[in-house]
CSV table of C-alpha atoms and ligand atoms in Angstrom, one decimal:
chain,number,residue,atom,x,y,z
A,1,MET,CA,0.0,0.0,0.0
A,2,THR,CA,1.3,3.4,-0.8
A,3,GLN,CA,0.7,6.2,1.7
A,4,GLU,CA,-1.7,8.1,-0.5
A,5,THR,CA,-3.7,5.1,-1.7
A,6,THR,CA,-7.5,5.6,-1.2
A,7,MET,CA,-10.2,3.0,-1.3
A,8,ASP,CA,-11.5,4.7,-4.4
A,9,ASP,CA,-8.2,3.9,-6.1
A,10,ILE,CA,-8.6,0.2,-5.1
A,11,ILE,CA,-12.2,0.0,-6.2
A,12,ALA,CA,-11.5,1.5,-9.6
A,13,PHE,CA,-8.4,-0.7,-10.0
A,14,ALA,CA,-10.4,-3.8,-9.1
A,15,LYS,CA,-12.9,-3.2,-11.8
A,16,ARG,CA,-10.4,-2.1,-14.5
A,17,LYS,CA,-8.2,-5.2,-14.0
A,18,GLY,CA,-11.0,-7.8,-13.8
A,19,PHE,CA,-10.9,-8.4,-10.0
A,20,VAL,CA,-14.3,-7.2,-8.8
A,21,PHE,CA,-17.4,-6.0,-10.5
A,22,GLN,CA,-20.6,-4.5,-9.1
A,23,GLY,CA,-23.4,-7.2,-9.0
A,24,SER,CA,-26.1,-7.0,-11.7
A,25,GLU,CA,-24.3,-3.9,-13.1
A,26,ILE,CA,-26.0,-3.9,-16.5
A,27,TYR,CA,-29.3,-3.6,-14.6
A,28,GLY,CA,-28.1,-0.5,-12.8
A,29,GLY,CA,-26.2,-2.4,-10.0
A,30,ALA,CA,-27.4,-4.2,-6.9
A,31,ALA,CA,-26.3,-2.8,-3.6
A,32,GLY,CA,-24.1,-5.0,-1.4
A,33,LEU,CA,-23.5,-7.6,-4.1
A,34,TYR,CA,-20.3,-8.1,-5.9
A,35,ASP,CA,-19.0,-10.5,-8.6
A,36,PHE,CA,-15.4,-11.7,-8.7
A,37,GLY,CA,-13.9,-11.4,-12.3
A,38,PRO,CA,-11.2,-13.5,-13.9
A,39,ASN,CA,-8.3,-12.2,-11.8
A,40,GLY,CA,-10.5,-11.9,-8.7
A,41,VAL,CA,-11.7,-15.5,-8.6
A,42,GLU,CA,-8.1,-16.7,-8.9
A,43,LEU,CA,-6.9,-14.4,-6.1
A,44,LEU,CA,-10.0,-15.5,-4.0
A,45,ASN,CA,-9.3,-19.2,-4.6
A,46,ASN,CA,-5.7,-18.8,-3.7
A,47,ILE,CA,-6.6,-17.1,-0.4
A,48,LYS,CA,-9.0,-19.9,0.3
A,49,ALA,CA,-6.4,-22.5,-0.6
A,50,SER,CA,-3.9,-20.9,1.7
A,51,TRP,CA,-6.4,-20.8,4.5
A,52,TRP,CA,-7.4,-24.4,4.0
A,53,GLN,CA,-3.8,-25.5,3.9
A,54,ALA,CA,-3.0,-23.7,7.2
A,55,ASN,CA,-6.2,-24.4,9.1
A,56,VAL,CA,-7.2,-27.9,8.0
A,57,ARG,CA,-4.5,-29.8,6.1
A,58,GLU,CA,-1.4,-28.8,8.1
A,59,LYS,CA,-3.2,-29.5,11.4
A,60,GLU,CA,-3.2,-33.1,12.6
A,61,ASN,CA,-6.4,-32.8,14.5
A,62,TYR,CA,-8.6,-30.7,12.2
A,63,TYR,CA,-11.3,-32.1,9.8
A,64,GLY,CA,-12.7,-30.4,6.7
A,65,LEU,CA,-16.4,-30.0,5.9
A,66,ASP,CA,-18.7,-28.6,3.3
A,67,SER,CA,-22.3,-28.5,4.5
A,68,ALA,CA,-25.5,-27.7,2.7
A,69,MET,CA,-26.5,-24.1,2.8
A,70,PHE,CA,-30.2,-24.8,3.4
A,71,LYS,CA,-30.9,-26.2,6.8
A,72,ASP,CA,-33.9,-27.2,8.9
A,73,PRO,CA,-35.4,-23.9,10.0
A,74,ARG,CA,-35.2,-24.9,13.6
A,75,VAL,CA,-31.4,-24.5,13.3
A,76,TRP,CA,-31.8,-20.8,13.2
A,77,GLU,CA,-34.1,-20.8,16.2
A,78,ALA,CA,-31.6,-22.8,18.2
A,79,SER,CA,-28.8,-20.5,17.1
A,80,GLY,CA,-30.7,-17.4,18.2
A,81,HIS,CA,-30.8,-15.9,14.8
A,82,VAL,CA,-34.6,-15.9,14.4
A,83,GLY,CA,-35.1,-14.2,17.7
A,84,GLY,CA,-32.1,-12.0,18.0
A,85,PHE,CA,-30.0,-11.6,14.8
A,86,SER,CA,-30.8,-8.0,14.2
A,87,ASP,CA,-29.4,-4.6,13.7
A,88,PRO,CA,-30.9,-1.7,15.6
A,89,LEU,CA,-32.1,0.9,13.2
A,90,ALA,CA,-33.6,4.4,13.5
A,91,GLU,CA,-35.0,6.7,10.9
A,92,CYS,CA,-34.4,10.4,10.6
A,93,ARG,CA,-37.8,12.1,10.9
A,94,GLU,CA,-36.7,15.0,8.6
A,95,CYS,CA,-35.3,13.1,5.6
A,96,ASN,CA,-36.1,9.4,6.3
A,97,THR,CA,-32.5,8.4,6.2
A,98,ARG,CA,-31.9,5.2,8.2
A,99,ILE,CA,-29.0,4.8,10.5
A,100,ARG,CA,-27.4,1.8,12.2
A,101,VAL,CA,-27.7,2.9,15.8
A,102,ASP,CA,-25.0,0.6,17.2
A,103,LYS,CA,-22.5,1.9,14.6
A,104,GLU,CA,-23.4,5.5,15.3
A,105,LEU,CA,-23.0,5.0,19.0
A,106,GLU,CA,-19.6,3.4,18.4
A,107,LYS,CA,-18.4,6.4,16.5
A,108,ILE,CA,-19.0,8.6,19.6
A,109,GLY,CA,-17.2,6.1,21.8
A,110,VAL,CA,-20.3,4.4,23.2
A,111,SER,CA,-20.2,0.6,22.8
A,112,ALA,CA,-23.4,-1.3,22.4
A,113,ASP,CA,-23.3,-5.1,22.7
A,114,GLU,CA,-24.7,-6.7,19.5
A,115,LYS,CA,-26.9,-9.0,21.6
A,116,MET,CA,-28.4,-6.1,23.6
A,117,ASN,CA,-32.2,-6.1,23.4
A,118,GLU,CA,-34.2,-3.4,21.6
A,119,ALA,CA,-35.3,-1.5,24.7
A,120,ASP,CA,-31.7,-1.3,26.1
A,121,ILE,CA,-30.2,-0.1,22.9
A,122,ASN,CA,-33.0,2.4,22.5
A,123,ALA,CA,-32.3,3.7,26.0
A,124,LEU,CA,-28.6,4.2,25.1
A,125,PHE,CA,-29.7,5.9,21.8
A,126,VAL,CA,-32.1,8.3,23.6
A,127,GLU,CA,-29.4,9.2,26.1
A,128,HIS,CA,-26.9,10.1,23.3
A,129,ALA,CA,-29.3,11.2,20.5
A,130,GLN,CA,-28.1,14.8,20.6
A,131,GLU,CA,-24.6,13.7,19.9
A,132,ILE,CA,-25.6,11.7,16.8
A,133,ALA,CA,-26.3,13.7,13.6
A,134,CYS,CA,-28.2,12.4,10.5
A,135,PRO,CA,-25.5,11.7,7.9
A,136,LYS,CA,-27.8,13.3,5.2
A,137,CYS,CA,-29.4,16.4,6.8
A,138,GLY,CA,-27.4,16.8,10.0
A,139,GLY,CA,-30.6,16.7,12.1
A,140,HIS,CA,-31.0,15.0,15.5
A,141,ASN,CA,-34.7,14.1,15.3
A,142,PHE,CA,-34.9,10.3,15.0
A,143,THR,CA,-37.5,7.6,15.5
A,144,PRO,CA,-36.8,5.1,18.3
A,145,ALA,CA,-34.3,2.4,17.5
A,146,ARG,CA,-36.0,-0.8,16.2
A,147,ALA,CA,-34.5,-4.3,15.7
A,148,PHE,CA,-34.3,-5.3,12.1
A,149,ASN,CA,-33.8,-9.0,11.5
A,150,LEU,CA,-30.9,-9.8,9.2
A,151,LEU,CA,-31.8,-13.4,8.1
A,152,VAL,CA,-32.7,-13.7,4.4
A,153,LYS,CA,-35.9,-15.8,3.9
A,154,SER,CA,-36.4,-18.2,1.1
A,155,ASN,CA,-38.7,-21.2,0.3
A,156,LEU,CA,-37.9,-24.8,-0.2
A,157,GLY,CA,-40.5,-27.5,-0.9
A,158,ASP,CA,-40.1,-29.8,2.1
A,159,PHE,CA,-39.9,-27.2,4.8
A,160,THR,CA,-42.1,-24.6,3.4
A,161,SER,CA,-44.9,-27.0,2.6
A,162,LYS,CA,-45.3,-27.7,6.4
A,163,GLY,CA,-46.9,-24.3,6.3
A,164,ASP,CA,-45.6,-22.2,9.1
A,165,SER,CA,-41.9,-21.8,8.9
A,166,PRO,CA,-39.9,-20.2,6.1
A,167,VAL,CA,-36.4,-21.5,5.3
A,168,TYR,CA,-33.4,-19.2,5.6
A,169,LEU,CA,-30.2,-18.7,3.7
A,170,PRO,CA,-27.4,-19.1,6.2
A,171,GLY,CA,-26.8,-16.0,8.3
A,172,GLU,CA,-23.4,-17.5,9.2
A,173,ALA,CA,-21.6,-20.5,7.7
A,174,CYS,CA,-20.5,-22.1,11.0
A,175,GLN,CA,-23.9,-23.6,11.9
A,176,GLY,CA,-23.2,-26.5,9.5
A,177,ILE,CA,-20.2,-27.4,11.7
A,178,TYR,CA,-22.4,-27.8,14.8
A,179,LEU,CA,-24.9,-29.9,12.8
A,180,ASN,CA,-22.2,-32.3,11.6
A,181,TYR,CA,-20.2,-32.4,14.9
A,182,LYS,CA,-21.8,-35.8,15.8
A,183,ASN,CA,-21.4,-37.2,12.3
A,184,ILE,CA,-17.7,-36.3,12.4
A,185,VAL,CA,-17.3,-37.8,15.9
A,186,ASP,CA,-19.0,-41.0,14.8
A,187,SER,CA,-17.3,-41.4,11.4
A,188,MET,CA,-13.7,-40.1,12.1
A,189,HIS,CA,-13.5,-40.9,15.8
A,190,PRO,CA,-11.4,-37.8,16.7
A,191,LYS,CA,-10.1,-37.3,20.2
A,192,VAL,CA,-11.0,-34.1,22.0
A,193,PRO,CA,-9.5,-31.6,21.5
A,194,PHE,CA,-10.1,-31.5,17.7
A,195,GLY,CA,-11.3,-28.9,15.2
A,196,ILE,CA,-13.6,-28.7,12.2
A,197,GLY,CA,-12.9,-26.2,9.4
A,198,GLN,CA,-15.3,-25.0,6.7
A,199,ILE,CA,-15.6,-22.3,4.0
A,200,GLY,CA,-19.2,-21.4,3.2
A,201,LYS,CA,-21.5,-18.6,2.1
A,202,ALA,CA,-23.4,-16.3,4.4
A,203,PHE,CA,-26.3,-13.9,3.6
A,204,ARG,CA,-27.4,-11.0,5.7
A,205,ASN,CA,-30.1,-8.4,5.0
A,206,GLU,CA,-27.6,-5.6,5.8
A,207,ILE,CA,-29.8,-2.5,5.8
A,208,SER,CA,-27.0,-0.3,4.6
A,209,PRO,CA,-24.4,-2.3,2.8
A,210,ARG,CA,-21.4,-0.1,2.2
A,211,ASN,CA,-17.6,0.1,2.0
A,212,PHE,CA,-17.3,-2.1,-1.1
A,213,LEU,CA,-16.5,-5.7,-0.1
A,214,PHE,CA,-16.4,-4.8,3.6
A,215,ARG,CA,-20.2,-4.9,4.3
A,216,THR,CA,-22.1,-6.9,1.7
A,217,ARG,CA,-25.3,-8.9,1.7
A,218,GLU,CA,-23.7,-12.1,0.4
A,219,PHE,CA,-20.2,-13.1,1.5
A,220,GLU,CA,-18.1,-16.1,2.3
A,221,GLN,CA,-16.7,-17.0,5.7
A,222,ALA,CA,-13.9,-19.3,6.5
A,223,ASP,CA,-14.5,-20.8,10.0
A,224,THR,CA,-12.9,-23.2,12.4
A,225,GLN,CA,-14.5,-24.6,15.5
A,226,PHE,CA,-12.2,-26.2,18.0
A,227,PHE,CA,-13.8,-28.6,20.5
A,228,VAL,CA,-12.1,-28.8,23.9
A,229,ARG,CA,-12.9,-30.3,27.3
A,230,PRO,CA,-14.9,-28.0,29.5
A,231,HIS,CA,-12.7,-25.4,31.2
A,232,GLU,CA,-9.7,-26.5,29.1
A,233,ASN,CA,-10.1,-23.4,26.9
A,234,LYS,CA,-7.5,-20.8,27.9
A,235,GLU,CA,-4.3,-22.3,26.6
A,236,ALA,CA,-5.9,-23.5,23.3
A,237,PHE,CA,-7.5,-20.1,22.8
A,238,GLU,CA,-4.1,-18.3,23.1
A,239,LYS,CA,-2.6,-20.8,20.6
A,240,ILE,CA,-5.4,-20.3,18.1
A,241,LYS,CA,-5.0,-16.5,18.4
A,242,LYS,CA,-1.3,-16.8,17.7
A,243,ASP,CA,-1.8,-19.1,14.7
A,244,ARG,CA,-4.4,-16.8,13.2
A,245,TRP,CA,-2.1,-13.8,13.5
A,246,GLN,CA,0.7,-15.7,11.9
A,247,TRP,CA,-1.5,-16.6,8.9
A,248,TYR,CA,-2.1,-13.0,8.1
A,249,LEU,CA,1.7,-12.4,8.1
A,250,SER,CA,2.1,-15.4,5.8
A,251,LEU,CA,-0.1,-13.6,3.3
A,252,GLY,CA,2.5,-10.8,3.2
A,253,ILE,CA,0.4,-8.4,5.3
A,254,THR,CA,2.7,-6.1,7.4
A,255,GLU,CA,2.2,-6.2,11.1
A,256,LYS,CA,1.7,-2.5,11.4
A,257,HIS,CA,-1.5,-2.9,9.4
A,258,LEU,CA,-3.0,-5.4,11.9
A,259,ARG,CA,-4.2,-5.1,15.5
A,260,TRP,CA,-6.2,-6.9,18.1
A,261,LYS,CA,-9.4,-5.6,19.6
A,262,GLN,CA,-10.9,-7.3,22.6
A,263,HIS,CA,-14.7,-7.2,22.9
A,264,GLU,CA,-15.8,-5.2,26.0
A,265,ASN,CA,-19.4,-6.4,26.1
A,266,LEU,CA,-19.5,-10.1,25.8
A,267,VAL,CA,-22.6,-12.1,24.8
A,268,PHE,CA,-23.9,-13.8,27.9
A,269,TYR,CA,-22.5,-17.2,27.1
A,270,ALA,CA,-19.1,-16.2,25.8
A,271,SER,CA,-16.0,-16.2,27.9
A,272,ASP,CA,-13.7,-14.2,25.7
A,273,ALA,CA,-13.8,-12.6,22.2
A,274,TRP,CA,-11.3,-10.8,20.1
A,275,ASP,CA,-11.2,-9.3,16.6
A,276,ILE,CA,-8.3,-9.1,14.2
A,277,GLU,CA,-8.5,-5.7,12.5
A,278,TYR,CA,-6.9,-4.5,9.3
A,279,ASP,CA,-6.0,-0.9,8.6
A,280,PHE,CA,-7.9,-0.4,5.3
A,281,PRO,CA,-7.1,2.7,3.1
A,282,THR,CA,-9.8,5.4,3.8
A,283,TYR,CA,-11.8,3.2,6.2
A,284,GLY,CA,-9.1,2.7,8.8
A,285,PHE,CA,-8.8,-0.2,11.2
A,286,ASP,CA,-11.8,-2.6,11.1
A,287,GLU,CA,-12.7,-6.3,11.7
A,288,VAL,CA,-11.6,-9.0,9.3
A,289,GLU,CA,-12.0,-12.0,11.7
A,290,GLY,CA,-13.6,-12.8,15.0
A,291,ILE,CA,-12.0,-15.3,17.5
A,292,HIS,CA,-14.5,-16.3,20.1
A,293,ASP,CA,-14.5,-18.5,23.2
A,294,ARG,CA,-18.1,-19.7,23.1
A,295,THR,CA,-18.2,-22.3,26.0
A,296,ASP,CA,-20.8,-25.1,25.5
A,297,TYR,CA,-23.5,-22.8,24.2
A,298,ASP,CA,-23.8,-24.0,20.6
A,299,LEU,CA,-23.9,-27.7,21.2
A,300,THR,CA,-26.2,-27.3,24.2
A,301,GLN,CA,-28.7,-25.2,22.1
A,302,HIS,CA,-28.7,-27.8,19.3
A,303,MET,CA,-29.2,-30.6,21.9
A,304,LYS,CA,-32.2,-28.7,23.3
A,305,PHE,CA,-33.8,-28.0,20.0
A,306,SER,CA,-33.1,-31.2,18.1
A,307,GLY,CA,-33.4,-33.6,21.0
A,308,THR,CA,-30.2,-35.4,19.9
A,309,ASP,CA,-27.5,-36.1,22.5
A,310,LEU,CA,-24.4,-34.2,21.4
A,311,SER,CA,-22.2,-35.0,24.4
A,312,TYR,CA,-18.8,-36.5,23.8
A,313,ASN,CA,-18.1,-39.9,25.4
A,314,ASP,CA,-14.5,-40.5,26.4
A,315,ASN,CA,-14.3,-44.0,27.7
A,316,GLY,CA,-17.5,-43.6,29.7
A,317,GLU,CA,-16.8,-40.0,30.8
A,318,LYS,CA,-19.5,-37.8,29.1
A,319,PHE,CA,-19.3,-34.1,28.6
A,320,ILE,CA,-20.4,-31.4,26.2
A,321,PRO,CA,-17.3,-29.9,24.6
A,322,TRP,CA,-16.6,-26.2,24.7
A,323,ILE,CA,-16.0,-24.4,21.4
A,324,LEU,CA,-13.3,-22.0,20.4
A,325,GLU,CA,-14.3,-20.3,17.1
A,326,THR,CA,-12.4,-18.4,14.4
A,327,SER,CA,-14.6,-16.8,11.8
A,328,MET,CA,-13.1,-14.8,8.9
A,329,GLY,CA,-14.8,-12.9,6.1
A,330,LEU,CA,-13.1,-13.8,2.8
A,331,GLY,CA,-14.3,-10.6,1.1
A,332,ARG,CA,-12.7,-8.5,3.8
A,333,VAL,CA,-9.4,-10.4,3.6
A,334,PHE,CA,-9.5,-10.2,-0.2
A,335,LEU,CA,-9.8,-6.4,0.2
A,336,ALA,CA,-7.0,-6.3,2.8
A,337,VAL,CA,-4.7,-8.3,0.5
A,338,LEU,CA,-5.5,-6.1,-2.5
A,339,SER,CA,-5.0,-2.9,-0.4
A,340,GLU,CA,-1.8,-4.2,1.0
A,341,CYS,CA,-0.2,-5.2,-2.3
A,342,TYR,CA,-1.4,-2.4,-4.5
A,343,SER,CA,1.5,0.0,-4.9
A,344,LYS,CA,2.8,2.7,-7.2
A,345,ASP,CA,6.5,3.1,-7.8
A,346,GLU,CA,8.9,4.3,-10.5
A,347,LEU,CA,10.8,1.9,-12.7
A,348,GLY,CA,13.2,3.0,-15.4
A,349,GLY,CA,11.9,6.6,-15.0
A,350,GLU,CA,8.3,5.6,-15.6
A,351,GLU,CA,5.6,5.5,-13.0
A,352,ARG,CA,3.8,2.1,-12.7
A,353,ILE,CA,1.2,0.3,-10.7
A,354,VAL,CA,2.4,-3.0,-9.3
A,355,LEU,CA,0.4,-5.5,-7.3
A,356,LYS,CA,3.0,-7.1,-5.0
A,357,LEU,CA,1.2,-10.3,-4.3
A,358,PRO,CA,3.2,-13.2,-2.9
A,359,TYR,CA,3.7,-16.2,-5.3
A,360,ALA,CA,1.0,-18.3,-3.7
A,361,LEU,CA,-1.7,-15.6,-4.1
A,362,ALA,CA,-0.8,-14.2,-7.5
A,363,PRO,CA,-3.6,-15.0,-10.2
A,364,THR,CA,-0.8,-15.5,-12.7
A,365,LYS,CA,2.7,-16.6,-11.7
A,366,VAL,CA,4.5,-16.3,-15.1
A,367,ALA,CA,3.7,-14.7,-18.5
A,368,VAL,CA,5.3,-15.8,-21.7
A,369,PHE,CA,6.0,-13.4,-24.6
A,370,PRO,CA,7.2,-13.9,-28.1
A,371,LEU,CA,9.2,-10.7,-28.8
A,372,LEU,CA,7.3,-10.1,-32.0
A,373,LYS,CA,3.8,-11.2,-33.0
A,374,ASN,CA,4.3,-11.6,-36.7
A,375,LYS,CA,7.4,-13.9,-36.7
A,376,PRO,CA,6.2,-17.6,-36.9
A,377,GLU,CA,9.5,-19.0,-35.7
A,378,LEU,CA,9.3,-16.8,-32.4
A,379,GLN,CA,5.7,-17.7,-32.0
A,380,GLU,CA,6.4,-21.4,-32.3
A,381,LYS,CA,9.3,-21.4,-29.9
A,382,ALA,CA,7.4,-19.3,-27.4
A,383,ARG,CA,4.4,-21.6,-27.6
A,384,SER,CA,6.6,-24.6,-26.8
A,385,VAL,CA,8.0,-22.8,-23.7
A,386,TYR,CA,4.5,-21.8,-22.7
A,387,ALA,CA,3.2,-25.4,-23.0
A,388,GLU,CA,6.1,-26.7,-21.0
A,389,LEU,CA,5.7,-24.2,-18.2
A,390,LYS,CA,2.0,-24.9,-18.0
A,391,LYS,CA,2.8,-28.5,-17.1
A,392,TYR,CA,4.2,-27.7,-13.7
A,393,ILE,CA,3.3,-24.1,-12.9
A,394,PRO,CA,-0.3,-23.5,-11.9
A,395,ALA,CA,-1.0,-20.2,-13.7
A,396,VAL,CA,0.9,-19.2,-16.8
A,397,ALA,CA,-0.3,-16.4,-19.2
A,398,TRP,CA,0.3,-15.8,-22.9
A,399,ASP,CA,0.7,-12.3,-24.1
A,400,ASP,CA,1.9,-11.2,-27.6
A,401,ASN,CA,0.0,-7.9,-27.8
A,402,GLY,CA,1.9,-4.6,-28.0
A,403,ASN,CA,5.4,-3.7,-27.2
A,404,ILE,CA,7.3,-5.5,-24.4
A,405,GLY,CA,7.3,-2.5,-22.1
A,406,LYS,CA,3.5,-2.4,-22.3
A,407,ARG,CA,3.2,-6.1,-21.7
A,408,TYR,CA,5.4,-5.7,-18.5
A,409,ARG,CA,3.2,-3.0,-17.2
A,410,ARG,CA,0.1,-5.1,-17.8
A,411,GLN,CA,1.5,-8.0,-16.0
A,412,ASP,CA,2.8,-5.8,-13.1
A,413,GLU,CA,-0.7,-4.5,-12.5
A,414,VAL,CA,-2.1,-8.0,-11.9
A,415,GLY,CA,0.9,-9.2,-9.9
A,416,THR,CA,2.5,-11.6,-12.3
A,417,LEU,CA,5.9,-12.4,-10.8
A,418,TYR,CA,7.9,-13.2,-13.9
A,419,CYS,CA,7.8,-12.4,-17.6
A,420,VAL,CA,9.7,-14.7,-20.0
A,421,THR,CA,10.5,-13.3,-23.4
A,422,ILE,CA,11.5,-15.4,-26.3
A,423,ASP,CA,13.7,-13.5,-28.9
A,424,PHE,CA,16.0,-14.2,-31.8
A,425,ASP,CA,18.8,-15.3,-29.5
A,426,THR,CA,16.5,-17.9,-28.1
A,427,LEU,CA,16.4,-19.6,-31.5
A,428,GLU,CA,20.2,-19.8,-31.5
A,429,ASP,CA,21.1,-20.7,-27.9
A,430,ASP,CA,17.9,-21.8,-26.1
A,431,THR,CA,18.1,-19.0,-23.5
A,432,VAL,CA,15.2,-16.6,-22.6
A,433,THR,CA,15.0,-13.3,-20.8
A,434,VAL,CA,13.4,-13.5,-17.4
A,435,ARG,CA,12.2,-10.2,-15.9
A,436,HIS,CA,11.4,-9.9,-12.2
A,437,ARG,CA,8.2,-8.0,-11.2
A,438,ASP,CA,9.4,-6.2,-8.1
A,439,THR,CA,12.8,-5.0,-9.2
A,440,GLY,CA,12.4,-5.0,-13.0
A,441,GLU,CA,15.8,-6.9,-13.1
A,442,GLN,CA,16.4,-9.1,-16.1
A,443,GLU,CA,18.5,-12.2,-16.5
A,444,ARG,CA,19.2,-14.6,-19.3
A,445,VAL,CA,18.2,-18.2,-18.4
A,446,MET,CA,18.5,-21.5,-20.2
A,447,ILE,CA,15.1,-22.9,-21.0
A,448,SER,CA,16.0,-26.1,-19.3
A,449,LYS,CA,16.7,-24.2,-16.1
A,450,LEU,CA,13.6,-22.0,-16.3
A,451,GLY,CA,11.6,-24.0,-13.7
A,452,ASP,CA,14.3,-23.3,-11.1
A,453,VAL,CA,13.9,-19.5,-11.6
A,454,VAL,CA,10.2,-19.1,-12.1
A,455,GLY,CA,8.8,-22.0,-10.0
A,456,GLU,CA,8.0,-21.3,-6.4
B,1,ATP,P1,-19.7,-6.6,12.0
B,1,ATP,O1,-19.6,-6.2,13.4
B,1,ATP,O2,-18.7,-5.9,11.1
B,1,ATP,O3,-21.1,-6.6,11.4
B,1,ATP,P2,-19.8,-9.3,12.9
B,1,ATP,O4,-19.1,-9.2,14.2
B,1,ATP,O5,-21.3,-9.4,12.8
B,1,ATP,O6,-19.3,-8.2,11.9
B,1,ATP,P3,-19.4,-12.1,12.5
B,1,ATP,O7,-20.8,-12.4,12.6
B,1,ATP,O8,-18.5,-12.4,13.7
B,1,ATP,O9,-19.2,-10.6,12.1
B,1,ATP,O10,-18.8,-12.7,11.2
B,1,ATP,C1,-17.4,-13.2,11.1
B,1,ATP,C2,-16.8,-12.4,9.9
B,1,ATP,O11,-17.6,-12.4,8.8
B,1,ATP,C3,-16.4,-11.0,10.2
B,1,ATP,O12,-15.2,-10.9,10.9
B,1,ATP,C4,-16.3,-10.4,8.8
B,1,ATP,O13,-15.0,-10.6,8.3
B,1,ATP,C5,-17.3,-11.2,8.0
B,1,ATP,N1,-18.6,-10.5,7.8
B,1,ATP,C6,-19.6,-10.3,8.7
B,1,ATP,N2,-20.6,-9.6,8.1
B,1,ATP,C7,-20.1,-9.2,6.9
B,1,ATP,C8,-20.7,-8.5,5.8
B,1,ATP,N3,-21.9,-8.0,5.9
B,1,ATP,N4,-20.0,-8.4,4.6
B,1,ATP,C9,-18.8,-9.0,4.5
B,1,ATP,N5,-18.2,-9.7,5.5
B,1,ATP,C10,-18.9,-9.8,6.7
């Protein structure tokens, strides 16, 4: 990130280079919905792969899962989402603008617990109403704060035909883990402590989606739930916090752009809760991931509502495991990575934009160029190098359009680490020019040794 980078720069760049598009744009655009373009989906998939590797595969005692999005509607009653998953809203009586009361209170340093009931939050709002101005007209004349449920309703034959209950799109992805906890215990026989990891979609009827990918109505979450013996939570919680912090550093995020925030007002069942925040351009520090010590609340709730015994049996000793949760928003991390790696510098006297993505995250690792487009012998040789590299490098691009300088700029902008040019000398001695993204340095390399230079 360069000092003067703004979020508007990032948003315009993301669109121009095929990373992120506004949802339903040709119909005028849909608020809070975004589509990931050709470069975006590669970056997103690479972030997911890195998360999966670190949180599931590399851990001896973690199990992966991919659960169905639709669930029995009673799941969302047990989880508390039907009754309590809501944002407190108030409307300006002068211009009808709606505000998120908890967020406005936060801005003036008053912290409102997200699980506070409507009356309590309204009392706080009334107390501080004169300090909160309508963002549109500047007035202070608001309706009382009302709870607005965030679950997105849908319909689905089996459940809806029973008449009374709608089905819901998932308000959070992690419920699928609780539902499959027993299946995983019965099929994989894990020993407590163990974890389950999942990446899944979540939908929220955010009343004022804003800040690009930061607050959207449809997003992906990468979650882990770690099941421990009752009261054996503290040490494991500290270890999880440390691991999660390290993962962000492994993405190339600098430590000065990260910070911890401990929750002051805990939900009644939680024993500890922390957020990892990233320092976004323009928006400043805000949450990318929550790490929560949730005691035995989730499994107890699902036992109560489903009537199924979810206790763990360790050689005759029965207990309900406590859960330590990590829940990360992929869109927010995507935005953090893009912000972190977007930079402007000068190379050879020319200003350029360069996306300094680490190898594992770059949508394209290597680009292959024939020096000239209209020379069949260069094309043929370059095609053979391209085909060979594609065999063992995950993402290789072909570019024979425009002069070499322009091609370098294009690849720099999307974070391609190496550009390989095939020229007339290549036809003589089987060497190519490899140009490095970050330094612009060039070296001559034998084709047979290319993998050593441009592989990871
Ligand atoms: P916030 O306070 O910002 O609304 P939250 O505390 O409700 O977030 P959680 O329910 O803990 O968030 O969800 C876990 C993660 O999912 C968050 O850390 C965030 O990265 C992501 N997330 C939550 N809501 C959204 C959203 N509307 N758009 C994009 N990502 C989201």
